[in-house]
Each structure stands twice: as C-alpha cells, then as structure tokens.
Short mmCIF file of C-alpha atoms and ligand atoms in Angstrom, two decimals:
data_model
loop_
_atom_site.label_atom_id
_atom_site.label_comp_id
_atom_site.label_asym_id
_atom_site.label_seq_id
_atom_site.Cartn_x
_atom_site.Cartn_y
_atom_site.Cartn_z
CA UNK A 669 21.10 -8.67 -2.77
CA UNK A 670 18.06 -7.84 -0.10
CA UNK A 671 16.06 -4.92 -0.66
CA UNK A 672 15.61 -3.82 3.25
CA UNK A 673 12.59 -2.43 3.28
CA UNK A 674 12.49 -1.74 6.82
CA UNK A 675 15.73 0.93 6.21
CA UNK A 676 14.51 2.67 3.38
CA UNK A 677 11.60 2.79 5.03
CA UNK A 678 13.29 4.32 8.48
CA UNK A 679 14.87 6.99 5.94
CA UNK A 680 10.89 7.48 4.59
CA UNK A 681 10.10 8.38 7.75
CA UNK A 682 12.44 10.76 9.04
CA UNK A 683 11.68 12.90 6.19
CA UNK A 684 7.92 12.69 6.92
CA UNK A 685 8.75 13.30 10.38
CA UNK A 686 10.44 16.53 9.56
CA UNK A 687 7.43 17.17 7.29
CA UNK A 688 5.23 17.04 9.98
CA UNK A 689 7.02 19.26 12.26
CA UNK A 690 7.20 21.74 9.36
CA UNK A 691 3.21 21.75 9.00
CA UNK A 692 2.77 21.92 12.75
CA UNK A 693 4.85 25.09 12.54
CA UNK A 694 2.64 26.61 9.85
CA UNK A 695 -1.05 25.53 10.40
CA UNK A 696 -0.88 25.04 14.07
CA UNK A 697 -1.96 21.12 13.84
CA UNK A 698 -0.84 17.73 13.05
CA UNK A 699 -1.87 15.81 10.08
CA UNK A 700 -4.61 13.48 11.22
CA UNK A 701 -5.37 10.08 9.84
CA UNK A 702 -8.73 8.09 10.62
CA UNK A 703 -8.63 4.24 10.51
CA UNK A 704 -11.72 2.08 10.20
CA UNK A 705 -11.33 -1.84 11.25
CA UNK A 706 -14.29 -3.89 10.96
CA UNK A 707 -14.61 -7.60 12.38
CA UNK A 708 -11.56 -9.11 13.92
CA UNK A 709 -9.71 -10.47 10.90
CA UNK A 710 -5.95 -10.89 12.87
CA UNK A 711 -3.76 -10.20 9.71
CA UNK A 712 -6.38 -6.92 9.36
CA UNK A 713 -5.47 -6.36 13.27
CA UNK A 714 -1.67 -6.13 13.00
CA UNK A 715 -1.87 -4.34 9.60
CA UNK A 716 -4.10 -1.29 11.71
CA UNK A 717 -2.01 -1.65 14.84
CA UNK A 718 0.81 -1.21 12.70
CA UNK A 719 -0.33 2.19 11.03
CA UNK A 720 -1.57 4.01 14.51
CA UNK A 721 2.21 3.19 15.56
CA UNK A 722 3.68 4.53 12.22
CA UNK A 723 1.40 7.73 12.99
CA UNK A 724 2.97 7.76 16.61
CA UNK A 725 6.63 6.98 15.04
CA UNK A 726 5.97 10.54 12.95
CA UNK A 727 4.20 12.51 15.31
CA UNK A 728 1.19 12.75 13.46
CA UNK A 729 -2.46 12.09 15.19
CA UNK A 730 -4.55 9.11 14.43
CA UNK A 731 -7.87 7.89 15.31
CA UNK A 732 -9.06 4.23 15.43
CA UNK A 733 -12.89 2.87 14.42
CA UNK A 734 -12.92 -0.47 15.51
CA UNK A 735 -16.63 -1.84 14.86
CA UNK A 736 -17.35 -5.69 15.65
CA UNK A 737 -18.67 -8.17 12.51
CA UNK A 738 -22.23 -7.65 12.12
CA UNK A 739 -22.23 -3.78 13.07
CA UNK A 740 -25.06 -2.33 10.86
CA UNK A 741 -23.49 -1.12 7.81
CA UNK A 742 -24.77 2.67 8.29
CA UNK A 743 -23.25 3.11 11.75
CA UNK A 744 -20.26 2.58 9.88
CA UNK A 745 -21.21 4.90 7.37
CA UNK A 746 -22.25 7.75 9.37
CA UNK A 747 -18.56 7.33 11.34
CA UNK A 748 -17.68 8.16 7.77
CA UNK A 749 -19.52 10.52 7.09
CA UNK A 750 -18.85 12.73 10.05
CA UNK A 751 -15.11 12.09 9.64
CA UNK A 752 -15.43 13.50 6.21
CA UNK A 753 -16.97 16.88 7.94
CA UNK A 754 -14.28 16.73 10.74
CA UNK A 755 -12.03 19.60 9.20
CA UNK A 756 -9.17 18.23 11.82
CA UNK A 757 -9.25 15.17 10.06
CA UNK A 758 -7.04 14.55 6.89
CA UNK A 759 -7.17 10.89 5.68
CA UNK A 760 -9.83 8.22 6.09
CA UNK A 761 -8.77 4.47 5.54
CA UNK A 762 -11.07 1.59 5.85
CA UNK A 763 -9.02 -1.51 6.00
CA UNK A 764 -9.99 -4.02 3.67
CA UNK A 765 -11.05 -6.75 3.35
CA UNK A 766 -14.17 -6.10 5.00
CA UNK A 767 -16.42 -9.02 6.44
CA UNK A 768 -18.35 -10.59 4.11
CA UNK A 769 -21.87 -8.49 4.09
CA UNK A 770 -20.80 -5.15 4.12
CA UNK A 771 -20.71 -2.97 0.51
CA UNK A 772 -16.80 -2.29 0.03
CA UNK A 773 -17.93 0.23 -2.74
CA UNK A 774 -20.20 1.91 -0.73
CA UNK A 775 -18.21 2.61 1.87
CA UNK A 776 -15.48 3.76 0.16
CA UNK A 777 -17.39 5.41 -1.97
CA UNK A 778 -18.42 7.87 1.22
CA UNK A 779 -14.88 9.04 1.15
CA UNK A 780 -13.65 12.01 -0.67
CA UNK A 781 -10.92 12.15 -2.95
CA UNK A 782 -9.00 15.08 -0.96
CA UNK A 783 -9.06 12.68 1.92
CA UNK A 784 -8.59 9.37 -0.10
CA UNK A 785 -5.10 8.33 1.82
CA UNK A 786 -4.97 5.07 0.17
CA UNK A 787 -5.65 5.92 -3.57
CA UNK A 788 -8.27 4.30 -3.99
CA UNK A 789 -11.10 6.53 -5.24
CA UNK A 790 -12.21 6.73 -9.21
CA UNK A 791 -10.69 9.78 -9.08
CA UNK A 792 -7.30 8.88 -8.07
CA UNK A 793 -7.02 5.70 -9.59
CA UNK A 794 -7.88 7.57 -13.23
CA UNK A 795 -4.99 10.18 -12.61
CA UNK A 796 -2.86 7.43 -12.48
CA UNK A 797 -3.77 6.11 -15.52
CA UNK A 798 -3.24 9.72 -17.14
CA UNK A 799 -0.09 9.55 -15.65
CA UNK A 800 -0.99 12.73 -13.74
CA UNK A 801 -1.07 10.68 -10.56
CA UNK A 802 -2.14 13.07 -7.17
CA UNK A 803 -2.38 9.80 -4.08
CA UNK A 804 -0.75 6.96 -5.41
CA UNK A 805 -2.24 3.90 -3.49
CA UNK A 806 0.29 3.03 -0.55
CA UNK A 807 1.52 -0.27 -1.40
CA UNK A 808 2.96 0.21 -4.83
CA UNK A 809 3.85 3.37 -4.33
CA UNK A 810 6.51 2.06 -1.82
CA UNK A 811 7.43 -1.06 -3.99
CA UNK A 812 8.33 1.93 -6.74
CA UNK A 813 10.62 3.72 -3.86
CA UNK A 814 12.03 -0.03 -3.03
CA UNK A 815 12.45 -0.20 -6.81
CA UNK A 816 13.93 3.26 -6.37
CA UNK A 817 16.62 2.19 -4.30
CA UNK A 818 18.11 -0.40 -6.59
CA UNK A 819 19.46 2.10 -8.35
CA UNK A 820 18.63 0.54 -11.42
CA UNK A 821 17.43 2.25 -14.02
CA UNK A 822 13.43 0.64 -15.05
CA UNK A 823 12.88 2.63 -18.59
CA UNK A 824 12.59 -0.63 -21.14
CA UNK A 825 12.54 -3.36 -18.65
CA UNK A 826 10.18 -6.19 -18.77
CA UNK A 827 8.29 -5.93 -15.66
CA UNK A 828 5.51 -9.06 -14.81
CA UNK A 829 2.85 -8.22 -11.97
CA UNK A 830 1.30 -11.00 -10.44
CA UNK A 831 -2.09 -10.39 -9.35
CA UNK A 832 -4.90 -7.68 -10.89
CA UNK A 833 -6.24 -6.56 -7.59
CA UNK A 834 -7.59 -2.82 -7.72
CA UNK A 835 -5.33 -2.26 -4.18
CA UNK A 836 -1.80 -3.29 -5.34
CA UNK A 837 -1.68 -5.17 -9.25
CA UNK A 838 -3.20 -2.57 -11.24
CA UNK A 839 -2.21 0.01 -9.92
CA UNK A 840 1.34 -1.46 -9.62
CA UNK A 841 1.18 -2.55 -13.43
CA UNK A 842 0.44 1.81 -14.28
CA UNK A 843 3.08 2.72 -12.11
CA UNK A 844 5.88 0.46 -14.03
CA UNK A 845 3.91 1.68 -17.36
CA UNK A 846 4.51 5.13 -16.21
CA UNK A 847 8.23 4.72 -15.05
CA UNK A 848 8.78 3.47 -18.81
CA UNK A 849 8.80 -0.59 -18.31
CA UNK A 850 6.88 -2.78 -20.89
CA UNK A 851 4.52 -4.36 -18.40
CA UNK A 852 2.78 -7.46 -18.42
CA UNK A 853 -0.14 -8.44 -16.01
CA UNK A 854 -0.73 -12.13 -14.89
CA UNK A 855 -3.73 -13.49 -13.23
CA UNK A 856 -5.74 -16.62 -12.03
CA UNK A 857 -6.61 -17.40 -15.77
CA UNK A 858 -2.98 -16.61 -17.39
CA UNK A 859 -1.70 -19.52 -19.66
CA UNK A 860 2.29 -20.49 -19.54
CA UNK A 861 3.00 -18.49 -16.57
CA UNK A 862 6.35 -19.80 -16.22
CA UNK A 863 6.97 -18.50 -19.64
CA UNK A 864 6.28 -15.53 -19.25
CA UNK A 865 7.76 -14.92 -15.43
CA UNK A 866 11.31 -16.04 -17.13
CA UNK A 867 11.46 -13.34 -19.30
CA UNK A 868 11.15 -10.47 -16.43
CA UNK A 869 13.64 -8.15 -15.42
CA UNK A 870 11.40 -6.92 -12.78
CA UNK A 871 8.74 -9.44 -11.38
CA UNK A 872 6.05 -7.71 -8.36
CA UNK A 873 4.37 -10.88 -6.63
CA UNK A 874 0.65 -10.10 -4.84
CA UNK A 875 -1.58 -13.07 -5.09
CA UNK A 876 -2.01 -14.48 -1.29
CA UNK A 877 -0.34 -17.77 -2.03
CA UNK A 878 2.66 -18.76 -0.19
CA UNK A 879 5.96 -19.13 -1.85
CA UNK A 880 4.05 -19.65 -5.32
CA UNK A 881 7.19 -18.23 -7.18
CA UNK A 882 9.42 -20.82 -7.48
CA UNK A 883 13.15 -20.79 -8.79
CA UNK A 884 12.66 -21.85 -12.20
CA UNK A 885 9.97 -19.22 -13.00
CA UNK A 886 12.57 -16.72 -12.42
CA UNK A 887 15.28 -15.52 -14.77
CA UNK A 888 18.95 -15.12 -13.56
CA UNK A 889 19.29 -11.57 -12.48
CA UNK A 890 15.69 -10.30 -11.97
CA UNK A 891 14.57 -7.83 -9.69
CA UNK A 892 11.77 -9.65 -7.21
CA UNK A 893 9.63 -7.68 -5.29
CA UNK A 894 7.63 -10.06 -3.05
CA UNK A 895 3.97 -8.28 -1.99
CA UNK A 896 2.60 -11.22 -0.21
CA UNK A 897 2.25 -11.66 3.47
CA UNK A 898 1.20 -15.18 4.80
CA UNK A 899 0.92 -16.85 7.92
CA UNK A 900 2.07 -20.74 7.81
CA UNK A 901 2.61 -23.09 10.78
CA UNK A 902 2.41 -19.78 12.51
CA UNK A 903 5.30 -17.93 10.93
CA UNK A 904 5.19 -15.38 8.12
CA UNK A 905 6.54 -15.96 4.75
CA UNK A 906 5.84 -14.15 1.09
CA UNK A 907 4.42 -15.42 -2.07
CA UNK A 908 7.69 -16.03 -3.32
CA UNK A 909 10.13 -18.72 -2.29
CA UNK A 910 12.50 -16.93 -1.23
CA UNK A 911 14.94 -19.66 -0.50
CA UNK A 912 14.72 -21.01 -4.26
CA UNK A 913 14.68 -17.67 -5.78
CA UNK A 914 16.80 -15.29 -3.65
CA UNK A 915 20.21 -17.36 -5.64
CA UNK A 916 18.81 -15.95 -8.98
CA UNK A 917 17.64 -12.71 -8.41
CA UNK A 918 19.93 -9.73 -8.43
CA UNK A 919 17.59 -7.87 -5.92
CA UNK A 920 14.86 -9.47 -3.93
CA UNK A 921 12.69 -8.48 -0.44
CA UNK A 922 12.66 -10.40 2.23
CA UNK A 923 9.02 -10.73 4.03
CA UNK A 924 8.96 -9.47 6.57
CA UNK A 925 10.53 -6.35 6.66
CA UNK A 926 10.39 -5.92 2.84
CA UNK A 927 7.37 -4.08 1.07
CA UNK A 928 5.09 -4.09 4.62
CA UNK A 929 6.71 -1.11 6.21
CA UNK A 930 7.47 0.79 2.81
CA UNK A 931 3.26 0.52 2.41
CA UNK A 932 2.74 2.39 6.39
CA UNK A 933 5.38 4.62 5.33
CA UNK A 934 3.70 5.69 2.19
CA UNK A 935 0.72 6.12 3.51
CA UNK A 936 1.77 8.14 6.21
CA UNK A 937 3.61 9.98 3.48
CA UNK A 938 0.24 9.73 1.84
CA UNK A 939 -1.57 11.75 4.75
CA UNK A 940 0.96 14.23 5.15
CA UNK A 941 0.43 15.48 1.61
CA UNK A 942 -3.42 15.31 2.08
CA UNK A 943 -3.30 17.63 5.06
CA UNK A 944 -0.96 20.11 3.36
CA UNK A 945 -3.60 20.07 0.46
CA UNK A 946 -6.03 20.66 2.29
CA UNK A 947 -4.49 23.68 4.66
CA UNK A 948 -3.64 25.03 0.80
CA UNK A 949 -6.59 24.93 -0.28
CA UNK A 950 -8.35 26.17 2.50
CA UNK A 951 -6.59 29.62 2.07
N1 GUN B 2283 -5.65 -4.21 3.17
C1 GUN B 2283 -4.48 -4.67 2.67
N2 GUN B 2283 -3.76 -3.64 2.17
C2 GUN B 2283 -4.48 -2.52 2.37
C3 GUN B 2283 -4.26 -1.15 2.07
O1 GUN B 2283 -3.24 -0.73 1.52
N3 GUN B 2283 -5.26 -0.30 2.45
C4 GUN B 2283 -6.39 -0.73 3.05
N4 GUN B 2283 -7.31 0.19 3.36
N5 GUN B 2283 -6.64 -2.00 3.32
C5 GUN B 2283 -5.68 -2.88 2.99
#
C-alpha cells in the first residue's frame, strides 16, 4: 500500500495553519522563517522554492538569502548574524549542501539553538539522543509521522537505515531507537547488506543512489520508506526501486510526493514551535 505523503502532509498543514492563526491572534505577528541558498545547485533551488511556498501555503512569513558561488564566506555570515538579532525572525535554515569552499560548520555554527529550525545544532541533535528531543531535524521527523500513519505499531521491530548522514540517517536511526525499534545502521563500508536489509520490518533508504534497493534485499511485508530524491534522464525517482519492491512491501512511498513534502511540512511545523518558544520565553 502507498504511503501518500503529499495527504498526510496536506492534513500537517492545516493544523499548522490553524497554529499560525492562533499565534497571530496572541503575539500580534507571524512566525518568520529565514532561508539561506548559496550557488545555484538546481535540486538545492526547487528544495528552497519549495519551502517559501510551504510558508505562503500556512500563512507564515519567509525571507530568502540567495548569494551566488564564490560570495565571500563572511557576507554570508554577517546575513546570519543579523538574522540571529532580528527578534521578528524565528528560524534560520541554510540549505545544504553548500558549494564546495565554504565552512558548513561554521556557518551553522552562527545559528542559535532557539532558532535552529532544522535540528541541526549540538544542542538539538544531543537531546535527541537523551531522548528529550526539543527540534527534531525535518526530514525524519516527517518519515516518523509517515511511519505514524501506518498505523502500525514500531515497539520491537527491526528497523535498517541506510545512510549515516548527520541530516537524515542518524538522526533517523535515534528516532526509531526512541520509538522502541531495534535499529540497525548501514553505510558505504557495511558487509552483507542484503543480509541484513532482508531481515527489516521497517527499512528508511537515504544514500543518493537511484533505485539501489532492489526486490530481493527486501523481506515480504516490510515497511519502505524511500528518502532519496534523484534526477535521471530528467525525471525523478527514489533510491529504492520502487517497481521491484513496491510487490513486497506492505507499505512503501512513492517519490515524489512521499517523504519530500512531509520534510517542508515539518519544518514549517518546526518554525511554528520556534516562534511560540520564543514569544514564551520572551515574557
Ligand atoms: N538539504 C537537503 N535536506 C536538507 C534539510 O533538511 N535542511 C537543509 N538545511 N538542507 C537540506
């Protein structure tokens, strides 16, 4: 069965929408979210275009940086820094990846944790690991409410995450730890893959290779989540194959309109609860 991400999402974001109205009422402002783009990556493009129209979608304000490749590094880190100041602003996202030459660390570094929208400070990533999470990063946050939405209950499974990046694999892999699954993270350098993608009930794909998961790595009735977005011959598809392992899997999402719009929905969940914070803790 398909996991629509794009409905679940639409549901997301009606309740966000209300949100919003609620805080306007209140504090007299909308939630405001800051995006950085630098360099004109096109996959980077859509991904930003798509989160200033998932602002618009919820009636919350957003602001786009867009800085061509070879900007000076501290131009973009003073935009930071005076965003950080800006007391009308409530999130700050850089989108990565950045170009090659500019200090990812650095940068992100420059961004405090009340207005870390994307989860990806020390601070929040370590709460997460406490299982005390506060912002959970965007993208497997919403593969949990896709999970969600199964109806199936996780406690015991064997989850597999493919892929250790800091943005979506690791913190993926604590989220399934957290929700009870016994979780096992594969990489570049993991032995018997196969063997060990057969025996999961619940299998989260982000590596950036397209349709990588084939049928026989998957076991009849597994959940697959599919993270990957690639363009090939100028159409998108996942890193799973979705035509050899949609037969076998009890629940699978389709790319696109899978785990893409559950990330901007989560993040503009994400900035909501950052601006309430912050009008909170202001008083
Ligand atoms: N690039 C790909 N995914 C993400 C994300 O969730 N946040 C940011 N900032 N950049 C990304």
């Amino acid at each position: 069965m398909l996991i629509l991400g794009k409905e679940v999402s639409r549901e997301t974001r009606i309740e966000i929408k209300q949100g919003v109205e609620d805080f306007s009422k209140k504090y007299g402002r909308v939630p405001c979210l800051a995006v950085i783009i630098v360099g004109e990556d096109p996959a980077s493009q859509t991904y930003v275009r798509n989160k200033v129209l998932g602002c618009e979608e919820v009636s919350m304000k957003s602001l786009k940086y867009e800085f061509p490749n070879g900007t000076n590094q501290e131009d973009i880190a003073n935009t930071i820094r005076t965003l950080v100041k800006d007391d009308n602003v409530d999130g700050i996202l850089v989108q990565l990846p950045l170009p090659k030459g500019y200090d990812e660390k650095y940068l992100l570094d420059l961004i405090p944790e009340t207005k870390d929208v994307d989860g990806f400070c020390a601070s929040n990533i370590g709460l997460l690991a406490l299982g005390t999470p506060r912002t959970i990063s965007c993208t497997p946050f919403g593969v949990m409410r896709l999970l969600k939405s199964t109806g199936v209950d996780l406690a015991g499974k064997n989850a597999v995450v493919i892929g250790r990046s800091n943005t979506v694999g690791k913190p993926m892999a604590m989220l399934l730890l957290n929700a009870n699954c016994t979780v096992t993270v594969c990489h570049s350098k993991t032995q018997n893959l196969k063997e060990i993608t057969k025996n999961a009930d619940i299998l989260v794909v982000a590596i950036g290779r397209p349709k990588f998961l084939k049928g026989d790595m998957v076991k009849d009735g597994a959940i697959v989540i599919d993270v990957g977005i690639n363009r090939v011959d100028g159409h998108l598809c996942g890193d799973v194959d979705f035509d050899e392992v949609e037969p076998k899997a009890s629940f699978i999402t389709p790319v696109p309109g899978g785990v893409g719009p559950m990330t901007i929905s989560m993040l503009l969940y994400n900035t909501l609860m950052a601006a309430i914070a912050r009008e909170e803790n202001a008083r």
